[in-house]
Amino acid sequence: MNGVPRAGTMARDEATARIAPGRWVGERALVACAVLLGLASAPANAQTVRTDFYITNGQVTTQTLRGNTLYVGGSFSFVGPVTGAGVPVDPTTATPASGFPRVNGTVVAAVPDGSGGWYLGGQFTAVGSEVRTNLAHVLADQSVAAWNPGASAIVRVLLLRSGVLYVGGDFLTLGGVARNRVGAVDAATGVTTSWNPNANSSVRAFAEGATQLYVGGQFTTIGGQARNRIARVNYTTGAADATWNPNANSLVLTLALDAASNLVYAGGQFTSIGAATRNRVAAMDLTTGAPTAWDPNANNQVLSIVRSGTTLYAGGQFSAIGGQTRSRLAALSTATGLASSWNPSAGNLVQTLALSGTNLYVGGDFLTVSGLGRSRIAAVDTGTGFPTAWNPSAFSSVTVIVVAGGQVFVGGSFNGIGGTARNNLAAFDVTSGQVTSWDPNANNQVQALFAAPNALYVGGNFTQVGGQIRNNIAALDLTNGLATSWDPNSDGQVSALAMAGDRVYAGGLFSQIGGLPRANLAALSVADGSALPWMANTDNQVFAIDASTPLVYV
C-alpha cells in the first residue's frame, strides 16, 4: 500500500525511530497503517488497516512515535477522517456525514432518491461492506440498499425520473442485460427496463426535457439514428428524434436545459455545432436543433455548466471565454454570451458546478480560488466571486457536486474530505486516531523527524515553524508545538536526523549549518545548535542516518 513502510521499518522506541524520506510516499497516505505496522508484533499478513485513523491530503514523508502520539511530517495542508469517494457534506459546517458507507473507488455521478438517500454511479466495486459494481443506492439511514443492478464499466451520468433511473457511461451491460453505454433501471427494484437507445460510444451528459431526454457524449449513433455527440431520445421508446440533430464535431460533456427560452446549452470539446463555429460552448434551439447566435467562444474545454436566470455559469479548463480572460470559471450572459465582471479565477481544472441560492459550489483539481486556499472544492459567492468561509478540503479530485435535502453531496477520487488544517506537520493520538491540538504550522515540506525526551527535532525545506523563523531545521516543544531557542540555521534542506548523547546529527543538502561550513552532514550541539568539530564532508545529499551505535551509519 502506498505511503506505508514495511513491517519492522518503524521502531517502537522513539529514540531509534528514523525513517528515510522518499522510501514510502503516497499522495493520500494512510497513517493509520503506519501506526499499526509500528505497534503490532504479529506478522504483516495478520495486520489490518484502522479505518478510524485520520489521513492527510498530501504526502507523508516522515513520522515518529513517542508514547501515545504519532508525529507526522510531509507536504499536506489538511488532516481528516477517511470518508471514501463520496459523502454528503453539511452546507454550514463543512463536516462530512458520519457513518456514510465508504465507496472504494471513484464517484462520478449522484442523484438524490427523493427520500434522503442517494443513487451513486462511478467506477467502484464496493460501498461499505457491500459488493457494488459502479452503481449503488445508499438509503437515508446510511445503509446500502439491496438494490444492485451493476454496470460493466464506469457510470458517468445519472438522471432519476418517474421511478426510473437513467444511466449513461462506458458500460456494455446494465443489470446483467446488454445495454451499450446508456440504459435505464427501475429505481425500486434495480431491474433493467426495455429502454435501449444503444449508443456506439461513451455517454457523458443528460438534461431532462418534458417528453424527451437530451444526451451528450462521444457517440455517433444513438436511438437508431446517426447523431454526432448530442441527441434527443424518447423516454418511452428510446428512439432518437428523427429531425433534431445539432451535430457536434467533438465531445459533449455537459448540458443545461432552458425550456422557457426554448434552448439547450452544451459544453465540451467541440469547435462546431451544425454548420456554425462554436468553440466548446453553445446554445441550440429546442425546436430545430440549430445553434443560436449566442457564442462565448471558450479557448479550452468546458466541463460543467449551470444556469440561473439570465446567467450561465461555466467551469472547465479555459483561460478565455465570453470575450474576457477568465481562469476556468466564468459567468456568461444568456443574452449576449459575454462574461460578466464576476471572476473567481480557479487555480486548476474545474470539473463540476452546483448552484444553491447565492452559493455556486465548485469542484475539481484546483488548490486556490480567487487567490484563497481551497482544496478542490469551494462555495463561491455569486455576487462577489469570492469563496465563502465554507471549506471542506477534499484530499483529491472532486468530480460531482449535488445539492439536495439540506446536504451537499460530494463525489470524486478522494478518500477523505473535511477535517482540520495542519500545514506539513501534525500529531495524532494513536488511541482515538484523531489529530491533536499540536500545530507548529511549518510553511514548507517536512522531511525528517526525531523525537527526543524533551523536544521534537524537525528537518525539511521550511523557513518558519513553531511560530519562529527557522531555516530548514528546528526543535519543537512536544506539548505546544512552539519552536525552542535551538536554531542551527541550515542554508539548505535537512532530510535526515538522528541523536546520540549530547549531539544531533543532521543530513541533507546544505553547505553551512550551526554557524560553520559543513557539507551535507553535521553533528550539532544539543545545548545550543552549534556545529561540533566532527566533519564528514559528504559530496551529495544525505537521506538517512543511524547513530544508535558508536559508528554513525549514513
XYZ file of C-alpha atoms in Angstrom:
554
model
C 0.000 0.000 0.000
C 1.319 3.435 -0.920
C 2.542 5.526 1.959
C 3.207 2.648 4.346
C 6.549 1.209 5.472
C 7.156 -2.500 5.594
C 6.583 -4.149 8.952
C 9.549 -3.566 11.205
C 10.906 -0.437 9.486
C 9.369 1.812 12.142
C 10.991 1.279 15.527
C 8.840 1.207 18.662
C 11.480 3.078 20.647
C 11.231 6.753 19.721
C 14.958 7.142 20.325
C 15.674 4.973 17.294
C 12.666 5.829 15.127
C 14.198 7.206 11.946
C 12.525 6.960 8.562
C 14.237 7.933 5.322
C 12.176 10.360 3.219
C 11.231 9.104 -0.210
C 11.202 5.414 0.698
C 7.457 5.167 1.160
C 5.478 8.094 -0.109
C 1.791 8.113 -1.090
C -0.367 11.046 -2.126
C -3.077 10.081 0.337
C -1.024 8.145 2.872
C -2.963 6.173 5.446
C -1.008 6.968 8.563
C -3.232 4.511 10.403
C -1.409 1.685 8.652
C 1.922 3.037 9.772
C 0.792 3.129 13.381
C -0.348 -0.447 13.279
C 2.761 -1.627 11.495
C 4.887 0.133 14.066
C 2.992 -1.165 17.077
C 1.907 -4.629 16.027
C 4.034 -7.647 16.834
C 2.002 -10.020 14.666
C 3.192 -10.989 11.171
C 2.418 -8.474 8.423
C -0.241 -10.661 6.834
C -2.282 -10.515 10.069
C -2.373 -6.727 10.224
C -5.403 -4.654 9.300
C -5.979 -1.011 8.488
C -7.668 1.088 11.144
C -10.470 2.860 9.314
C -10.980 5.328 12.186
C -7.486 6.808 11.826
C -7.175 10.242 10.231
C -5.369 10.708 6.912
C -3.628 13.623 5.193
C -4.414 15.412 1.936
C -0.855 15.141 0.634
C 2.460 13.328 1.008
C 3.661 11.875 4.280
C 7.460 11.660 4.119
C 8.368 11.042 7.749
C 6.832 10.039 11.059
C 7.912 9.156 14.564
C 6.093 7.694 17.529
C 6.558 8.925 21.079
C 4.374 7.395 23.737
C 0.781 7.605 22.566
C 1.436 10.312 19.968
C 2.353 9.838 16.328
C 4.121 12.875 14.826
C 3.827 13.121 11.032
C 5.606 15.383 8.554
C 5.408 15.906 4.822
C 3.632 18.097 2.287
C -0.011 18.476 3.302
C -2.427 21.143 4.463
C -5.343 19.194 5.973
C -5.871 16.072 8.044
C -9.229 14.409 8.436
C -11.296 11.232 8.615
C -11.454 8.576 5.925
C -14.715 9.123 4.044
C -14.431 7.093 0.872
C -15.002 8.639 -2.558
C -18.451 10.119 -1.955
C -20.210 11.613 1.057
C -22.813 14.255 1.955
C -21.252 17.372 3.488
C -23.014 19.815 5.785
C -23.599 23.110 3.904
C -22.929 25.143 7.063
C -20.169 23.370 8.984
C -18.473 21.643 6.000
C -18.431 18.435 8.074
C -18.833 15.137 6.176
C -21.708 12.910 7.285
C -20.505 10.486 9.915
C -21.252 6.845 9.158
C -21.909 7.230 5.433
C -20.740 3.968 3.784
C -17.348 4.324 2.145
C -17.105 3.985 -1.616
C -13.842 2.267 -2.547
C -13.233 3.787 -5.974
C -14.389 6.927 -7.774
C -17.828 8.553 -7.689
C -18.632 10.404 -10.918
C -22.416 10.799 -10.711
C -25.002 11.169 -7.951
C -28.727 11.928 -7.730
C -30.963 12.195 -4.658
C -33.569 9.456 -4.320
C -36.190 11.902 -3.006
C -36.288 10.264 0.424
C -32.984 11.414 1.901
C -30.816 8.833 0.183
C -28.594 8.824 -2.897
C -28.075 6.865 -6.098
C -24.368 6.737 -6.936
C -22.522 5.985 -10.159
C -18.844 5.788 -10.985
C -16.064 3.253 -11.001
C -16.112 1.227 -7.789
C -16.543 -2.328 -6.554
C -17.817 -1.866 -3.013
C -19.882 0.543 -0.934
C -19.466 -0.032 2.758
C -19.297 -3.777 3.248
C -21.468 -4.498 0.209
C -20.204 -5.509 -3.235
C -21.476 -2.973 -5.749
C -20.193 -2.618 -9.305
C -20.303 1.004 -10.481
C -23.897 1.574 -9.279
C -25.312 1.747 -5.758
C -28.178 3.121 -3.685
C -27.473 4.455 -0.188
C -30.629 4.951 1.875
C -31.441 7.840 4.200
C -30.381 5.748 7.221
C -26.946 5.363 5.549
C -27.408 1.675 4.876
C -26.637 0.271 1.428
C -29.849 -0.840 -0.249
C -30.243 -4.352 -1.612
C -30.807 -2.627 -4.976
C -27.919 -3.852 -7.117
C -28.182 -3.703 -10.927
C -24.450 -3.237 -11.557
C -22.804 -1.890 -14.696
C -19.924 -3.499 -16.573
C -17.856 -0.289 -16.789
C -17.792 3.255 -15.475
C -21.102 5.087 -14.959
C -20.703 8.783 -15.831
C -24.188 10.285 -15.564
C -27.490 9.554 -13.810
C -30.992 11.014 -14.026
C -33.987 9.985 -11.912
C -37.433 10.488 -13.424
C -40.819 8.958 -12.544
C -39.387 5.940 -10.753
C -36.831 5.200 -13.478
C -33.096 5.776 -13.156
C -31.486 6.631 -16.500
C -27.820 5.649 -16.662
C -25.047 6.657 -19.052
C -21.360 5.835 -19.292
C -18.991 3.375 -20.925
C -20.656 0.077 -19.946
C -21.878 -2.675 -22.277
C -24.168 -4.401 -19.785
C -26.531 -2.930 -17.200
C -28.186 -5.140 -14.624
C -26.852 -8.173 -16.458
C -28.588 -7.139 -19.696
C -26.810 -5.904 -22.843
C -27.006 -2.128 -22.876
C -24.457 -0.157 -24.860
C -23.426 2.881 -22.798
C -26.952 4.028 -21.997
C -29.920 2.342 -20.368
C -32.472 2.539 -17.575
C -33.260 0.568 -14.441
C -36.252 0.513 -12.141
C -35.399 2.818 -9.235
C -37.098 0.486 -6.743
C -36.132 -2.990 -7.961
C -32.976 -2.369 -9.982
C -34.388 -4.396 -12.882
C -33.235 -3.202 -16.294
C -36.080 -1.744 -18.348
C -36.656 -2.291 -22.054
C -35.431 1.255 -22.838
C -32.398 0.789 -25.073
C -31.052 3.720 -27.166
C -27.848 1.739 -27.910
C -25.092 4.379 -28.163
C -21.939 3.374 -30.037
C -19.585 5.335 -27.748
C -19.407 6.991 -24.349
C -22.405 8.851 -22.869
C -21.389 11.784 -20.636
C -24.346 14.115 -20.036
C -28.136 14.186 -19.594
C -30.642 17.046 -19.488
C -34.256 16.358 -18.598
C -36.840 17.517 -21.123
C -40.606 17.274 -20.727
C -41.068 14.328 -23.102
C -37.536 13.544 -24.283
C -34.087 13.120 -22.738
C -31.209 15.223 -24.059
C -27.998 13.174 -24.255
C -24.404 14.235 -24.827
C -21.177 12.282 -25.204
C -18.763 10.822 -27.739
C -21.243 8.681 -29.737
C -22.023 8.993 -33.437
C -25.109 6.768 -33.411
C -27.848 6.526 -30.786
C -31.539 5.666 -30.727
C -31.375 4.185 -34.210
C -30.108 7.408 -35.795
C -26.751 8.856 -36.830
C -26.205 11.540 -34.221
C -22.853 13.186 -33.591
C -22.332 13.581 -29.828
C -25.705 15.114 -28.998
C -29.225 13.770 -29.419
C -32.789 13.898 -28.120
C -34.178 10.499 -27.129
C -37.760 9.473 -26.363
C -38.310 8.370 -22.739
C -40.616 5.547 -23.771
C -39.193 4.099 -26.970
C -35.508 5.023 -26.707
C -35.604 6.300 -30.286
C -33.706 9.438 -31.220
C -35.743 12.360 -32.527
C -35.795 11.967 -36.309
C -35.382 15.674 -37.055
C -33.473 17.207 -34.138
C -29.761 16.938 -34.984
C -27.317 19.641 -33.769
C -24.266 17.637 -34.972
C -21.306 18.495 -32.707
C -17.868 17.730 -34.115
C -16.343 16.570 -30.816
C -17.140 15.511 -27.275
C -20.172 16.979 -25.461
C -19.565 16.845 -21.709
C -22.340 18.895 -20.102
C -25.898 20.025 -20.898
C -28.327 22.520 -19.346
C -31.932 22.991 -20.392
C -33.819 26.308 -20.511
C -37.288 25.207 -21.591
C -38.796 28.657 -21.019
C -36.452 30.110 -23.610
C -36.711 27.026 -25.858
C -32.946 26.419 -25.550
C -30.488 23.755 -24.528
C -26.917 24.732 -23.682
C -23.961 22.424 -24.280
C -20.329 22.447 -23.207
C -17.428 20.195 -24.112
C -14.517 19.933 -26.523
C -16.337 20.669 -29.806
C -15.471 23.534 -32.159
C -18.588 23.420 -34.314
C -22.322 22.787 -33.954
C -24.166 22.210 -37.200
C -22.546 24.444 -39.801
C -21.567 27.097 -37.252
C -18.248 27.558 -35.480
C -18.888 27.222 -31.767
C -15.861 26.743 -29.557
C -16.658 24.454 -26.619
C -19.918 26.083 -25.541
C -23.124 26.717 -27.472
C -26.888 27.171 -27.302
C -29.289 25.233 -29.534
C -32.929 25.770 -30.418
C -35.165 23.076 -28.881
C -37.375 23.021 -31.942
C -34.851 22.943 -34.777
C -31.608 21.861 -33.109
C -29.794 24.694 -34.848
C -27.232 26.734 -32.919
C -28.291 30.231 -31.952
C -26.120 33.316 -32.417
C -25.017 33.033 -28.759
C -21.235 32.438 -28.894
C -18.992 32.841 -25.798
C -16.078 31.241 -27.695
C -14.101 29.403 -24.982
C -10.444 28.706 -25.756
C -10.413 25.326 -23.990
C -12.842 22.671 -22.847
C -15.988 23.432 -20.842
C -16.718 20.623 -18.380
C -19.731 21.885 -16.457
C -22.475 24.473 -16.915
C -25.380 25.543 -14.731
C -27.979 28.206 -15.491
C -29.542 30.723 -13.118
C -31.971 33.193 -14.693
C -30.090 35.226 -17.274
C -26.664 33.867 -16.248
C -24.937 30.689 -17.347
C -22.050 29.666 -15.086
C -19.293 27.701 -16.815
C -16.352 25.724 -15.456
C -13.574 23.865 -17.216
C -10.017 24.283 -18.476
C -10.390 27.562 -20.391
C -8.433 30.767 -19.801
C -10.595 32.961 -22.049
C -14.354 32.943 -22.577
C -17.093 35.457 -23.269
C -14.604 37.969 -24.606
C -12.644 38.102 -21.341
C -9.701 36.456 -19.645
C -11.246 34.001 -17.190
C -9.348 31.263 -15.396
C -11.559 28.165 -15.511
C -14.671 29.861 -14.065
C -16.986 32.399 -15.682
C -20.484 33.872 -15.555
C -21.937 34.368 -19.044
C -24.914 36.456 -20.097
C -27.568 34.228 -21.669
C -28.498 37.190 -23.880
C -25.087 38.231 -25.230
C -22.678 35.393 -24.344
C -20.313 37.935 -22.792
C -18.587 37.260 -19.479
C -19.669 39.421 -16.561
C -17.244 41.079 -14.139
C -17.624 38.052 -11.829
C -14.141 36.495 -11.850
C -13.218 33.954 -9.149
C -10.187 32.502 -11.000
C -9.630 28.837 -10.109
C -6.029 27.644 -9.866
C -6.639 24.445 -11.842
C -9.293 22.379 -13.629
C -12.972 22.872 -12.655
C -14.952 19.673 -13.225
C -18.345 20.247 -11.635
C -20.715 23.049 -10.628
C -23.876 23.127 -8.484
C -25.949 26.181 -7.589
C -27.829 26.784 -4.330
C -29.109 30.269 -3.597
C -26.171 32.673 -3.754
C -23.602 29.872 -3.490
C -22.036 28.314 -6.557
C -20.405 25.078 -5.411
C -17.286 24.343 -7.445
C -15.300 21.115 -7.591
C -12.221 19.967 -9.486
C -8.452 19.793 -9.149
C -7.654 23.354 -8.003
C -5.979 24.388 -4.740
C -6.935 28.075 -4.901
C -9.998 30.130 -5.843
C -9.704 33.921 -6.031
C -6.240 33.526 -4.533
C -7.574 31.839 -1.385
C -6.655 28.301 -0.414
C -9.444 25.878 -1.310
C -8.518 22.248 -1.829
C -10.542 21.031 -4.821
C -13.900 22.284 -3.526
C -15.317 25.689 -2.706
C -18.547 27.638 -2.343
C -18.224 30.847 -4.366
C -20.481 33.823 -3.730
C -22.396 34.594 -6.929
C -22.262 38.286 -6.113
C -18.652 38.900 -5.081
C -16.877 35.985 -6.794
C -15.002 35.189 -3.588
C -15.186 31.873 -1.749
C -17.285 31.777 1.386
C -15.827 30.520 4.672
C -17.174 27.033 3.835
C -14.048 24.933 3.285
C -14.299 21.128 3.480
C -10.956 20.493 1.719
C -11.083 17.380 -0.468
C -7.993 15.165 -0.465
C -8.077 14.557 -4.239
C -10.166 15.397 -7.316
C -13.857 16.324 -6.984
C -15.925 15.220 -9.986
C -19.538 15.709 -8.855
C -21.409 18.040 -6.505
C -25.187 17.825 -5.986
C -27.218 19.953 -3.561
C -30.406 18.375 -2.201
C -32.273 17.873 1.063
C -30.095 20.219 3.073
C -26.950 18.357 2.051
C -24.132 18.951 -0.395
C -23.190 15.579 -1.844
C -19.563 15.499 -2.985
C -18.013 12.715 -5.049
C -14.671 12.149 -6.721
C -11.460 10.188 -6.468
C -10.652 11.343 -2.925
C -10.697 9.132 0.157
C -11.043 11.977 2.643
C -12.816 15.311 2.839
C -13.144 17.793 5.665
C -11.055 17.779 8.808
C -8.560 20.180 10.323
C -5.956 22.464 8.786
C -2.411 21.283 9.505
C 0.459 22.571 7.391
C 3.124 19.902 6.824
C 3.228 18.778 10.478
C 0.619 17.068 12.636
C 0.288 14.894 15.709
C -2.209 12.063 16.108
C -3.486 10.322 19.208
C -2.927 6.654 18.364
C -5.809 5.535 20.581
C -8.519 7.677 19.010
C -6.829 8.109 15.610
C -7.692 11.801 15.646
C -5.463 14.843 15.281
C -4.344 16.612 18.456
C -4.201 20.374 19.058
C -0.402 20.371 18.464
C 0.121 22.640 15.450
C 3.610 24.009 14.616
C 2.412 25.188 11.174
C 5.518 24.638 9.026
C 5.479 26.828 5.920
C 7.016 24.181 3.641
C 7.791 20.477 3.405
C 8.978 18.492 6.418
C 11.345 15.654 5.509
C 12.737 14.357 8.803
C 11.582 13.944 12.406
C 13.278 12.744 15.557
C 11.546 12.608 18.951
C 13.849 13.186 21.917
C 12.624 13.187 25.533
C 12.274 16.967 25.655
C 11.753 18.077 22.038
C 10.825 17.029 18.534
C 13.647 17.736 16.081
C 12.378 18.662 12.609
C 14.143 18.934 9.245
C 12.919 19.955 5.816
C 12.631 22.902 3.426
C 10.772 25.344 5.669
C 11.722 28.853 6.781
C 9.108 29.171 9.525
C 7.845 26.663 12.066
C 6.559 26.753 15.608
C 5.879 30.468 15.401
C 9.513 31.381 14.671
C 11.872 31.870 11.735
C 13.775 28.612 11.432
C 15.674 27.710 8.285
C 15.240 24.009 7.455
C 15.862 22.684 10.970
C 14.256 23.290 14.354
C 13.408 21.834 17.751
C 9.752 21.966 18.804
C 8.078 21.713 22.178
C 6.296 18.343 22.395
C 3.313 19.878 24.176
C 2.552 23.185 22.484
C 4.424 22.887 19.166
C 6.366 26.124 19.648
C 9.963 26.371 18.466
C 12.624 26.298 21.175
C 15.668 28.587 21.129
C 17.714 25.821 19.407
C 18.486 27.221 15.927
C 21.299 25.699 13.790
C 20.071 27.726 10.758
C 20.878 25.464 7.791
C 21.354 27.078 4.381
C 19.756 24.090 2.600
C 17.237 21.328 3.145
C 17.625 18.879 6.014
C 16.357 15.419 5.087
C 17.734 13.174 7.866
C 18.093 13.445 11.654
C 19.493 11.253 14.406
C 20.573 11.758 18.017
C 23.286 10.290 20.196
C 24.078 11.621 23.641
C 24.603 15.381 23.559
C 24.642 15.722 19.791
C 22.123 15.817 16.937
C 23.278 14.505 13.553
C 21.733 16.309 10.592
C 21.979 15.331 6.937
C 20.628 16.861 3.778
C 21.768 19.199 1.057
C 23.474 22.145 2.724
C 26.875 23.851 2.888
C 26.544 25.666 6.209
C 24.807 24.758 9.458
C 25.331 25.539 13.106
C 27.334 28.624 12.170
C 30.092 26.721 10.341
C 30.739 25.250 6.867
C 29.556 21.644 6.717
C 28.950 19.672 3.513
C 25.595 17.849 3.745
C 26.299 16.186 7.100
C 26.954 17.656 10.524
C 26.980 16.995 14.246
C 25.216 19.711 16.256
C 25.241 20.544 19.933
C 22.007 19.653 21.700
C 22.603 22.592 24.013
C 22.886 25.480 21.547
C 22.690 24.095 17.970
C 26.285 24.989 17.121
C 28.267 22.765 14.759
C 30.709 20.417 16.526
C 34.230 19.649 15.201
C 33.057 16.284 13.769
C 33.199 16.585 9.935
C 32.379 14.003 7.270
C 32.139 16.229 4.156
C 29.815 14.089 2.038
C 29.764 15.032 -1.650
C 25.979 14.899 -2.129
C 22.659 14.728 -0.315
C 22.153 12.617 2.824
C 18.772 10.882 3.201
C 19.202 8.613 6.224
C 21.309 8.471 9.407
C 21.567 5.855 12.159
C 23.553 6.881 15.226
C 22.379 4.147 17.595
C 25.862 2.549 17.804
C 29.334 4.102 18.295
C 29.515 4.246 14.494
C 27.310 6.667 12.523
C 25.721 4.981 9.506
C 24.824 7.340 6.642
